[in-house]
PDB file of C-alpha atoms in Angstrom:
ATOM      1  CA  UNK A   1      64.216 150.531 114.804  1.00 59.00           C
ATOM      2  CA  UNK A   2      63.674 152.260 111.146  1.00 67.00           C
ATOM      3  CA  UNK A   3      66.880 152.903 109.107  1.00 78.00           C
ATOM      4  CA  UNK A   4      67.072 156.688 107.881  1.00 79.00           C
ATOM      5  CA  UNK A   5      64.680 156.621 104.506  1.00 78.00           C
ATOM      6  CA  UNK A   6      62.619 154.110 105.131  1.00 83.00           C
ATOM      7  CA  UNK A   7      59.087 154.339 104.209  1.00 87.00           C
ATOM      8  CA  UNK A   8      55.940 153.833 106.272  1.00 86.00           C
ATOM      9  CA  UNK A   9      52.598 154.381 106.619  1.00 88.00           C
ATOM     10  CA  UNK A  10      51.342 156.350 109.832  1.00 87.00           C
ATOM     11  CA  UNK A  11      48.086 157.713 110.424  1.00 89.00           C
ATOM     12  CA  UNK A  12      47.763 161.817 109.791  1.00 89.00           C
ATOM     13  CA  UNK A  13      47.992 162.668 113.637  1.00 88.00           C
ATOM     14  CA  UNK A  14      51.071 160.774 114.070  1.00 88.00           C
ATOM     15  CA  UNK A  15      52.406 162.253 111.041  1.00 88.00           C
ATOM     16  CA  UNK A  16      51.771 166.032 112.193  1.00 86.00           C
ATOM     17  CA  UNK A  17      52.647 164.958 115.671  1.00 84.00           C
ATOM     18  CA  UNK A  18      56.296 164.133 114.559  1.00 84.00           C
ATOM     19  CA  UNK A  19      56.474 166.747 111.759  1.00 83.00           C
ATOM     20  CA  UNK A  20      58.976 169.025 113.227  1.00 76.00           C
ATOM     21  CA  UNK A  21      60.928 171.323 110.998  1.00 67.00           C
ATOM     22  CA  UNK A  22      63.858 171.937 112.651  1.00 73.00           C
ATOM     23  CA  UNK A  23      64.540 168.523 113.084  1.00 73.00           C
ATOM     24  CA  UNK A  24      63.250 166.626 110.381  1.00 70.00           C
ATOM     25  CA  UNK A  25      62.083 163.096 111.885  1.00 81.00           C
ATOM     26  CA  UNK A  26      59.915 162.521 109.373  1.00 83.00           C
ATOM     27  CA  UNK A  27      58.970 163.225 105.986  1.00 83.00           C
ATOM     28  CA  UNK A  28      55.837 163.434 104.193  1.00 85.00           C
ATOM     29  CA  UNK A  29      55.046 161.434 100.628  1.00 88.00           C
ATOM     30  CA  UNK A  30      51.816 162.789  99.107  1.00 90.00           C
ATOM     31  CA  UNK A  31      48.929 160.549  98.370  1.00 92.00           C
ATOM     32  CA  UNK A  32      48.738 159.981  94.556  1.00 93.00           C
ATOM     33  CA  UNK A  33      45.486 161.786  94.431  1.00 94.00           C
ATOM     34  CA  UNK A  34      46.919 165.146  95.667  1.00 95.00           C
ATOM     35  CA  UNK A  35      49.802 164.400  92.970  1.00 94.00           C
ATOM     36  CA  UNK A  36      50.127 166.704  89.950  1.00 94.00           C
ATOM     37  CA  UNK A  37      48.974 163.704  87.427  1.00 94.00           C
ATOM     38  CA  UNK A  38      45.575 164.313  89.686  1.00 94.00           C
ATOM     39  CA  UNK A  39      45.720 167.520  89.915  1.00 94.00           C
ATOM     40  CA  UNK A  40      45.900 167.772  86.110  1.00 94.00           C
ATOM     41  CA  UNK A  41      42.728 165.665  85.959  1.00 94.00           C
ATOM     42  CA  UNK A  42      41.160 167.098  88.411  1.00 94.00           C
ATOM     43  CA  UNK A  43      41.141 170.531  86.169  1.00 93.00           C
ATOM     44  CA  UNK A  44      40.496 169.201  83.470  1.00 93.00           C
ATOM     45  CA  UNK A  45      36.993 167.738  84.900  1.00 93.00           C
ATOM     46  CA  UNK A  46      36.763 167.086  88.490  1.00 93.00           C
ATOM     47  CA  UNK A  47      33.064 165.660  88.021  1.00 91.00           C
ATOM     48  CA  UNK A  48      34.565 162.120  86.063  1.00 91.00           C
ATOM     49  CA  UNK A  49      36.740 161.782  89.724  1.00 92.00           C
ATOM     50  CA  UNK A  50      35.000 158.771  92.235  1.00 94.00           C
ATOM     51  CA  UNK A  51      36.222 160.796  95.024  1.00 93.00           C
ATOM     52  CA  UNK A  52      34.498 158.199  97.420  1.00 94.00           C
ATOM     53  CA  UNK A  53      36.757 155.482  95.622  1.00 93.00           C
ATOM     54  CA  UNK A  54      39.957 157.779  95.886  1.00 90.00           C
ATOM     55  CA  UNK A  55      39.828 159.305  98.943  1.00 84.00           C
ATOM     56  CA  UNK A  56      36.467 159.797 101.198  1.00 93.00           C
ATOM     57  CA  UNK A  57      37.747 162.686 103.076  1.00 95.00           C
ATOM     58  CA  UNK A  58      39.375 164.201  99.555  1.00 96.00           C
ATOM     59  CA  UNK A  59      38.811 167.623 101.369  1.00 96.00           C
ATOM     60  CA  UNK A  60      39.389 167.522 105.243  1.00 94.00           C
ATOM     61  CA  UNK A  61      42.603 165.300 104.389  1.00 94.00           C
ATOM     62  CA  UNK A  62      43.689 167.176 102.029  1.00 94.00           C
ATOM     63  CA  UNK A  63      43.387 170.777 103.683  1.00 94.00           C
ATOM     64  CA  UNK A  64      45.311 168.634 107.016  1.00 93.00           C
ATOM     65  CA  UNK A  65      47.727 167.812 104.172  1.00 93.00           C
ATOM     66  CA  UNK A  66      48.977 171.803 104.233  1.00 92.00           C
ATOM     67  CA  UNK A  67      50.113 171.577 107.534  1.00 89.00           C
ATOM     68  CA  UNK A  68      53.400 170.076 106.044  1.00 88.00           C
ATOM     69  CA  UNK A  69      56.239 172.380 104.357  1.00 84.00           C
ATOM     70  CA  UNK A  70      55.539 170.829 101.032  1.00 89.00           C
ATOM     71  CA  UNK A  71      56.761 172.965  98.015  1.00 92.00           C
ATOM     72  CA  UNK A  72      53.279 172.226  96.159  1.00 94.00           C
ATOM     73  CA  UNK A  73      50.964 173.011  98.958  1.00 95.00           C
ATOM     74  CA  UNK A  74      49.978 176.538  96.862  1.00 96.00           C
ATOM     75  CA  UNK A  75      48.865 173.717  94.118  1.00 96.00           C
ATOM     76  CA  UNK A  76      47.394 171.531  96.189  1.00 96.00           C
ATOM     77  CA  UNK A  77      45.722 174.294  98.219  1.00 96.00           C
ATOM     78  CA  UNK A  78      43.859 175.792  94.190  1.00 96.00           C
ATOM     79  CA  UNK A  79      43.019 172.104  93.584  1.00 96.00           C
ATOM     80  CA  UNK A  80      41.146 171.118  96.316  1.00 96.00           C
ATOM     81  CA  UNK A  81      39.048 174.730  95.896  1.00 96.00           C
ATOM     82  CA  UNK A  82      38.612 174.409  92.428  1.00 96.00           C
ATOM     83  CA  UNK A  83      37.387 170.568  92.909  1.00 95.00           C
ATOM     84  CA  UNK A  84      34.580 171.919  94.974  1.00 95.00           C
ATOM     85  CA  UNK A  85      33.729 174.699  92.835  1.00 95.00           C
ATOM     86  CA  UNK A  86      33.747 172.499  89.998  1.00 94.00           C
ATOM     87  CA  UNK A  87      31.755 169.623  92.081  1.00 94.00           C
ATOM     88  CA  UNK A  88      29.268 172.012  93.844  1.00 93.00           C
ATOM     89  CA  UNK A  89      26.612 173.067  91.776  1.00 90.00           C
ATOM     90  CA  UNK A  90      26.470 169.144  90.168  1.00 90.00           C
ATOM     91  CA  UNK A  91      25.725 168.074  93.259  1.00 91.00           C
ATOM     92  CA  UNK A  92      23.170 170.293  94.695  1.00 90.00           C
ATOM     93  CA  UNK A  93      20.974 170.273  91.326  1.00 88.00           C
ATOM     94  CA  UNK A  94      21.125 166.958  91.571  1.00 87.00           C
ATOM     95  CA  UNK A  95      20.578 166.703  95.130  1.00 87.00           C
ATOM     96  CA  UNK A  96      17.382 169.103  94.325  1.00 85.00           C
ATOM     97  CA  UNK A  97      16.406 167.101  91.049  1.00 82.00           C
ATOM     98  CA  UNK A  98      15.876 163.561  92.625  1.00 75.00           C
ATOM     99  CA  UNK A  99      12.522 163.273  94.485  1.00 71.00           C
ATOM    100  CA  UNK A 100      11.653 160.655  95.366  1.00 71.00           C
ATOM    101  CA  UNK A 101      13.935 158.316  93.963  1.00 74.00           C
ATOM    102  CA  UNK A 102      16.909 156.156  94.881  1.00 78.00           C
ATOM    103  CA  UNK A 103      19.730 158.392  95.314  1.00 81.00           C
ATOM    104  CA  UNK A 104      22.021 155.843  95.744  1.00 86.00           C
ATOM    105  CA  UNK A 105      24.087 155.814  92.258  1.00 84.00           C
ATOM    106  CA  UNK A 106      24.053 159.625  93.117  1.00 83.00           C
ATOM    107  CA  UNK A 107      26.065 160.120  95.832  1.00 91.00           C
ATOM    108  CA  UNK A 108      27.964 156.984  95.219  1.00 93.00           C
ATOM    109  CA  UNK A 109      31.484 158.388  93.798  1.00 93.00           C
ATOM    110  CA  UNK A 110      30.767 161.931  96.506  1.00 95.00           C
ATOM    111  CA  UNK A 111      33.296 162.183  99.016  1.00 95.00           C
ATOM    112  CA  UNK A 112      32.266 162.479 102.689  1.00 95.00           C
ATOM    113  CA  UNK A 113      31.298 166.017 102.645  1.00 95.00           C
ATOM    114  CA  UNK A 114      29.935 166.139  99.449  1.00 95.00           C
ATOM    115  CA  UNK A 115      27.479 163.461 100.737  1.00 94.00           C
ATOM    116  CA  UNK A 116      26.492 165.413 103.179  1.00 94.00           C
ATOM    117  CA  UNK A 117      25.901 168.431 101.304  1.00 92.00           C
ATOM    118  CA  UNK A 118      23.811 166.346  99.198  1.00 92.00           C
ATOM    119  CA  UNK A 119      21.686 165.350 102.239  1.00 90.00           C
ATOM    120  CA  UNK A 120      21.176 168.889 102.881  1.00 90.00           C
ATOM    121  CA  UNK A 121      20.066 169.296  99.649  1.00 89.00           C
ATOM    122  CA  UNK A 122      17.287 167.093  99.833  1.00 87.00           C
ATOM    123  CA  UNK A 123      16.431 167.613 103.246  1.00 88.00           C
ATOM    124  CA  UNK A 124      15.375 170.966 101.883  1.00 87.00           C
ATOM    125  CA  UNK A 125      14.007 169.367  98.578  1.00 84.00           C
ATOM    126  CA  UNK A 126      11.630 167.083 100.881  1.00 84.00           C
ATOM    127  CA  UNK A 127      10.753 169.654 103.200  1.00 85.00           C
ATOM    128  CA  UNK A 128       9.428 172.346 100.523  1.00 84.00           C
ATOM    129  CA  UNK A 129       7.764 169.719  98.495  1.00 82.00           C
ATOM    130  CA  UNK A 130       5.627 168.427 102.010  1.00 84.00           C
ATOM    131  CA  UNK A 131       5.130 172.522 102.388  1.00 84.00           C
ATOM    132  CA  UNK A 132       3.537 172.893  99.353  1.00 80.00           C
ATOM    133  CA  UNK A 133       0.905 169.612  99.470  1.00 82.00           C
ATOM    134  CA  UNK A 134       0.116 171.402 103.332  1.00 80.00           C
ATOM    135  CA  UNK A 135       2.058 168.752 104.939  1.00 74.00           C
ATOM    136  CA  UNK A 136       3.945 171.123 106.697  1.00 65.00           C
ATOM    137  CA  UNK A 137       2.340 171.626 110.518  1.00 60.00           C
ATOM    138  CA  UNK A 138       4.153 174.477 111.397  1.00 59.00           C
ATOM    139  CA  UNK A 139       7.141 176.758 110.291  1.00 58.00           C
ATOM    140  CA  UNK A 140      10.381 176.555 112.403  1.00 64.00           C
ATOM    141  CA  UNK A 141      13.031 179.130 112.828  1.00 65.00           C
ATOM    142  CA  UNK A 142      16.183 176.811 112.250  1.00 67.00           C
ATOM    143  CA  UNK A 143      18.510 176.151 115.081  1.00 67.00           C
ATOM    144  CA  UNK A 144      21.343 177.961 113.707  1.00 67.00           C
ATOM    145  CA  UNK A 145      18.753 181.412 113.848  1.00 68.00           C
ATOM    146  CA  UNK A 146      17.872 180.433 117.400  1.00 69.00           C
ATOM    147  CA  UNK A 147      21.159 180.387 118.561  1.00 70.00           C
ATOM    148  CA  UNK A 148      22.278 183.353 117.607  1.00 72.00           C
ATOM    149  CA  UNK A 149      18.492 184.957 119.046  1.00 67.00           C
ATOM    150  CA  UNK A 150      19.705 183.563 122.513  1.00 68.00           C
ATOM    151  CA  UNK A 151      23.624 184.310 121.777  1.00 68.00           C
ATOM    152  CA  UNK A 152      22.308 188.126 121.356  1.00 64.00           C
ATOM    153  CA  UNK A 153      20.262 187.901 124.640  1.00 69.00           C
ATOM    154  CA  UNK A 154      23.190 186.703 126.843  1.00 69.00           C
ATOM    155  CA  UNK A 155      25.023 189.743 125.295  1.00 69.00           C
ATOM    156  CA  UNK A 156      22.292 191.922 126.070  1.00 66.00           C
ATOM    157  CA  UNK A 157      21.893 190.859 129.665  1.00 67.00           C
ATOM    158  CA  UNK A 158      25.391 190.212 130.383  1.00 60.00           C
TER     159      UNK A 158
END
């Protein structure tokens, strides 16, 4: 059994599984990097941040993070938008700048979604540049447009 204030580390489902208000079981510390010494240099200039090295899920965790009554969740909350703001456009030039090469110091300090964004990015980098040598056989409509072509079908026959 735990004596009342002691300190443990539980994975984030647990945590919001036993975060109950009314009765207070549990209470949540903040990760350092959601901390207002971060969040200071985070505004400052969220590019110098290895967000990979920090935290990998910076975003998703954080944003699971509001789900506790915490009196700086409006801060958090502006941080973790601004961070992405601030982090976008770096990372898709870059992700649109780098053909052909290794991309691996790139992405290395990118958090998990960032990487993926990035990945994205060239995707569509490597897929305009094989367009315009005529390496392209054919044009697609992407799956997201054929979706919503059969979604409006269903509605149509339904």
């Amino acid at each position: 059994s735990f004596l009342q204030g002691s300190k443990l580390e539980i994975p984030l489902w647990l945590a919001k599984g036993l975060h109950d208000s009314k009765r207070r079981i549990i209470s949540v510390e903040l990760p350092k990097i959601y901390k207002e010494a971060w969040r200071t240099v985070f505004s400052a200039d969220a590019n110098v941040v290895d967000l990979h090295k920090m935290g990998p899920y910076y975003y998703g965790f954080g944003s699971q993070l509001l789900n506790f009554e915490n009196p700086e969740n409006p801060e958090i909350a502006q941080t973790i938008l601004q961070t992405f703001i601030a982090r976008f456009r770096r990372i898709m030039d870059s992700s649109q700048n780098a053909y052909n090469e290794d991309t691996s110091a790139l992405v290395a300090r990118l958090d998990e979604l960032e990487r993926a964004l990035f990945q994205v990015g060239q995707k569509g980098l490597n897929d305009f540049q094989c367009w315009e040598k005529g390496q392209a056989s054919q044009i697609t409509a992407s799956s997201l447009v054929q979706n919503y072509g059969k979604r409006k079908l269903a509605e149509v026959d339904g």
